[in-house]
Coordinates of C-alpha atoms in Angstrom, one line a residue:
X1 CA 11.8 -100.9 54.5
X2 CA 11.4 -97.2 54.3
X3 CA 14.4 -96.7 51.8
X4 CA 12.2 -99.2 49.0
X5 CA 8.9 -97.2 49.8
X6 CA 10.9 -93.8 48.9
X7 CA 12.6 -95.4 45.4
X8 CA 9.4 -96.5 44.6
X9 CA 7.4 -93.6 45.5
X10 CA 9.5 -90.9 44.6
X11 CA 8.4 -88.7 41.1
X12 CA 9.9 -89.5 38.1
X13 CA 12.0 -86.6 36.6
X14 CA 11.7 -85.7 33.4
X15 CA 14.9 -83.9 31.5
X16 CA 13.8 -81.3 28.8
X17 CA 14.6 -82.3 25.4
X18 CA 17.8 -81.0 23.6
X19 CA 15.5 -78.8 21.8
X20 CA 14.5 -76.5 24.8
X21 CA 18.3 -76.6 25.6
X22 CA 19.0 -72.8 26.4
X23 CA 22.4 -73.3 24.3
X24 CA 20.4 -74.1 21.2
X25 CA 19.2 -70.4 21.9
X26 CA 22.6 -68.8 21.5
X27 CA 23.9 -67.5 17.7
X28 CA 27.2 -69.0 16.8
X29 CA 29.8 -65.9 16.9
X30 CA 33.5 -66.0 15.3
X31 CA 34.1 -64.3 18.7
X32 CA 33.7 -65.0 22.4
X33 CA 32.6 -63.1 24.9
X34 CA 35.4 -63.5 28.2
X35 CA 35.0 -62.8 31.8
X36 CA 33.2 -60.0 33.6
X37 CA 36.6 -57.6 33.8
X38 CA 35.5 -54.6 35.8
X39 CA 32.9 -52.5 36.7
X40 CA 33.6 -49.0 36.9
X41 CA 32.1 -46.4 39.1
X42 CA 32.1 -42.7 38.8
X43 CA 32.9 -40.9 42.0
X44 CA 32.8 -36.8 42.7
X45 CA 35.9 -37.5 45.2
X46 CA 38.4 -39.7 44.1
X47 CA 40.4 -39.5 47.3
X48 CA 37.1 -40.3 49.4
X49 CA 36.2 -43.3 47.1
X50 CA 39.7 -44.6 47.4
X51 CA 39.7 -44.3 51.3
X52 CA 35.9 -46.0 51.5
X53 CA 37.7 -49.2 49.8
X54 CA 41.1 -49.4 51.0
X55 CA 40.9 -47.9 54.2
X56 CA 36.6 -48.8 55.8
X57 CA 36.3 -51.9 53.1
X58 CA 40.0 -53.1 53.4
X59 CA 40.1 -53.7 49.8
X60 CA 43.7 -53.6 48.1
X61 CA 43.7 -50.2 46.4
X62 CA 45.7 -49.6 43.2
X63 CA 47.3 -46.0 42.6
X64 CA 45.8 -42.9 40.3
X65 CA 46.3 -43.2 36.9
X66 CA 45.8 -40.5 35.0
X67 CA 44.5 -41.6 31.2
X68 CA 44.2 -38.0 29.3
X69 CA 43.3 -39.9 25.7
X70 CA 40.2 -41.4 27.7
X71 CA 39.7 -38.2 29.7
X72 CA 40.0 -39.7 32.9
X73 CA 41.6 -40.4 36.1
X74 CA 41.5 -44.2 37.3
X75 CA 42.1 -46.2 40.4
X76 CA 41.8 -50.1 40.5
X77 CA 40.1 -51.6 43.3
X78 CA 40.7 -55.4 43.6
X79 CA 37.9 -58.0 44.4
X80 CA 38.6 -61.9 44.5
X81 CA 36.8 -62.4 41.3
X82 CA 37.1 -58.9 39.2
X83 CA 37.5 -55.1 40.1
X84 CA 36.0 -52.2 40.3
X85 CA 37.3 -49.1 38.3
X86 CA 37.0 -45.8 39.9
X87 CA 36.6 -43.1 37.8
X88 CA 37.2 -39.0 38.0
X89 CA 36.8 -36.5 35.6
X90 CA 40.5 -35.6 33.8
X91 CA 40.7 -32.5 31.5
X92 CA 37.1 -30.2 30.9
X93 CA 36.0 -32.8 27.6
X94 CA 36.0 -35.8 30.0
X95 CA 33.1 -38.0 29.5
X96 CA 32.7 -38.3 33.5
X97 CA 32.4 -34.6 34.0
X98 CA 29.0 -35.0 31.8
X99 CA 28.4 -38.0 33.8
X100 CA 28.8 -36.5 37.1
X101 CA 26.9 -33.2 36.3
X102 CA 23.9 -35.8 35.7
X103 CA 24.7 -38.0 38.4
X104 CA 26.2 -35.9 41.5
X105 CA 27.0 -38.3 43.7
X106 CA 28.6 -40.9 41.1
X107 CA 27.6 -44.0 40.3
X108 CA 27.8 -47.1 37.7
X109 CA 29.4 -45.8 34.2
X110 CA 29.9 -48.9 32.5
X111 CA 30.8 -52.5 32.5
X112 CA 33.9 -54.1 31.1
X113 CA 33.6 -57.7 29.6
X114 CA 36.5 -59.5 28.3
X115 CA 36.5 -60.8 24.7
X116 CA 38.3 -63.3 22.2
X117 CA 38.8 -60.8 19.5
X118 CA 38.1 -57.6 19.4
X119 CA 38.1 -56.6 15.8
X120 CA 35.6 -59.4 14.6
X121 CA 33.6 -58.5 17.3
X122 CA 33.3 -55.1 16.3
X123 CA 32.4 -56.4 12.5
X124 CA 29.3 -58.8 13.9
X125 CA 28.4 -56.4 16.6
X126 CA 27.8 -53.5 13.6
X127 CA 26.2 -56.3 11.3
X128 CA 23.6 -57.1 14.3
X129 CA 23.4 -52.9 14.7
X130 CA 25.0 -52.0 17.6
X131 CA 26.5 -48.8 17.7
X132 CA 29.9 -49.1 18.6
X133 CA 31.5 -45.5 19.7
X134 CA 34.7 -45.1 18.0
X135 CA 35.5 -45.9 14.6
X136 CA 38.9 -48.3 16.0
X137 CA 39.5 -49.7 19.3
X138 CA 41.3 -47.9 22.2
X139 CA 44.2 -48.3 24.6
X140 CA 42.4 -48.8 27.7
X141 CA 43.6 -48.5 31.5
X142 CA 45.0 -52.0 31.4
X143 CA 47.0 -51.3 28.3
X144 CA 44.7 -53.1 25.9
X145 CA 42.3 -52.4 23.0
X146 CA 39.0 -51.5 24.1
X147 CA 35.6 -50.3 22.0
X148 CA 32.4 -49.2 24.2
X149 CA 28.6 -50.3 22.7
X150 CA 26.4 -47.5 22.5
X151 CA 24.1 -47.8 26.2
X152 CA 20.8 -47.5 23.9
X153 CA 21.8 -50.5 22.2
X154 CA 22.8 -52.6 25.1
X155 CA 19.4 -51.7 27.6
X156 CA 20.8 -49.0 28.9
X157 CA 24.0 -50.1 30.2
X158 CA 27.2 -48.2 28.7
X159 CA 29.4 -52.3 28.0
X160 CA 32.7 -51.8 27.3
X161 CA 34.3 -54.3 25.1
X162 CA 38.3 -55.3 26.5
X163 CA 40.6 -57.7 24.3
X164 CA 41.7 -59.9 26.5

C-alpha cells in the first residue's frame, strides 16, 4: 500500500561523521562555562525602568540595591529562565554614568554568565589573551565573585564572569 511505497521511497539520511561533530570543535577547559545569569541594562531612570517591568510588564521586581564598591545602583528583575539587571549610576566614578553619557537613553551594559571556577578561569582566559578588568574577582550584586572580560576581547560585548 501507500505506507510500503513511502519506506521504500523515502531518501536515505546520512549522519555526519564524528569528525564534523561540532563538540570535536570545542577546547577542553579545566573550567565550565554555567548558565546565562543576567543581562543587565543601563537605564537614565531607575524608578521608570522599575515601573515599565513591574507595574506595564507585570514582572516581579526586586528592591534598589545600592553597590558603592561597583559604583552602582541595582534592581533585579525576574524572568522564568534568568533576569535582567537594571542598572543606575551610584557615586560620580560609576562606570554607568560614562555609559549613560554615551548612551542617553540606556541600554545593554553587559552579560553575566555563570561559571565552574572562577580563578582557573581567569588563568586560561589571560593564557588565550583576554583582558580581564581587575587584577582579582569582585563581590558582585548576588554576593559572589565576579571578573568582567574586556568588550574588545569578547566582540564587543562587556561578559561578566559570576562563580556560581
Amino acid at each position: 500500500g501507500l505506507l510500503t511505497r513511502l519506506q521504500t521511497s523515502a531518501p536515505t539520511t546520512r549522519t555526519p561523521s564524528s569528525s564534523n561533530s561540532f563538540s570535536q570543535n570545542i577546547p577542553s577547559c579545566l573550567w565550565k562555562l554555567g548558565r546565562l545569569n543576567h543581562v543587565a541594562i543601563a537605564v537614565p531612570d531607575l524608578e521608570k525602568a522599575q515601573s515599565l517591568y513591574k507595574d506595564v510588564l507585570g514582572a516581579q521586581v526586586s528592591e534598589t540595591v545600592a553597590l558603592p564598591e561597583h559604583g552602582v545602583y541595582t534592581v533585579f528583575v525576574e524572568l522564568g529562565n534568568t533576569k535582567l539587571e537594571l542598572l543606575h549610576p551610584l557615586g560620580e566614578k560609576s562606570p554607568i554614568a560614562s555609559f549613560l553619557q554615551k548612551n542617553k537613553t540606556g541600554g545593554m551594559h553587559h552579560i553575566c554568565i555563570e561559571v565552574d571556577d572562577i580563578k582557573t578561569a581567569m588563568t586560561e582566559l589571560k593564557k588565550k589573551k583576554i583582558r580581564i578588568l581587575s587584577e582579582e574577582p569582585k563581590i558582585g550584586a548576588h554576593g559572589k565573585p565576579v571578573i568582567f572580560l574586556h568588550p574588545k576581547d569578547c566582540h564587543g560585548v562587556l561578559v561578566e564572569l559570576e562563580q556560581a
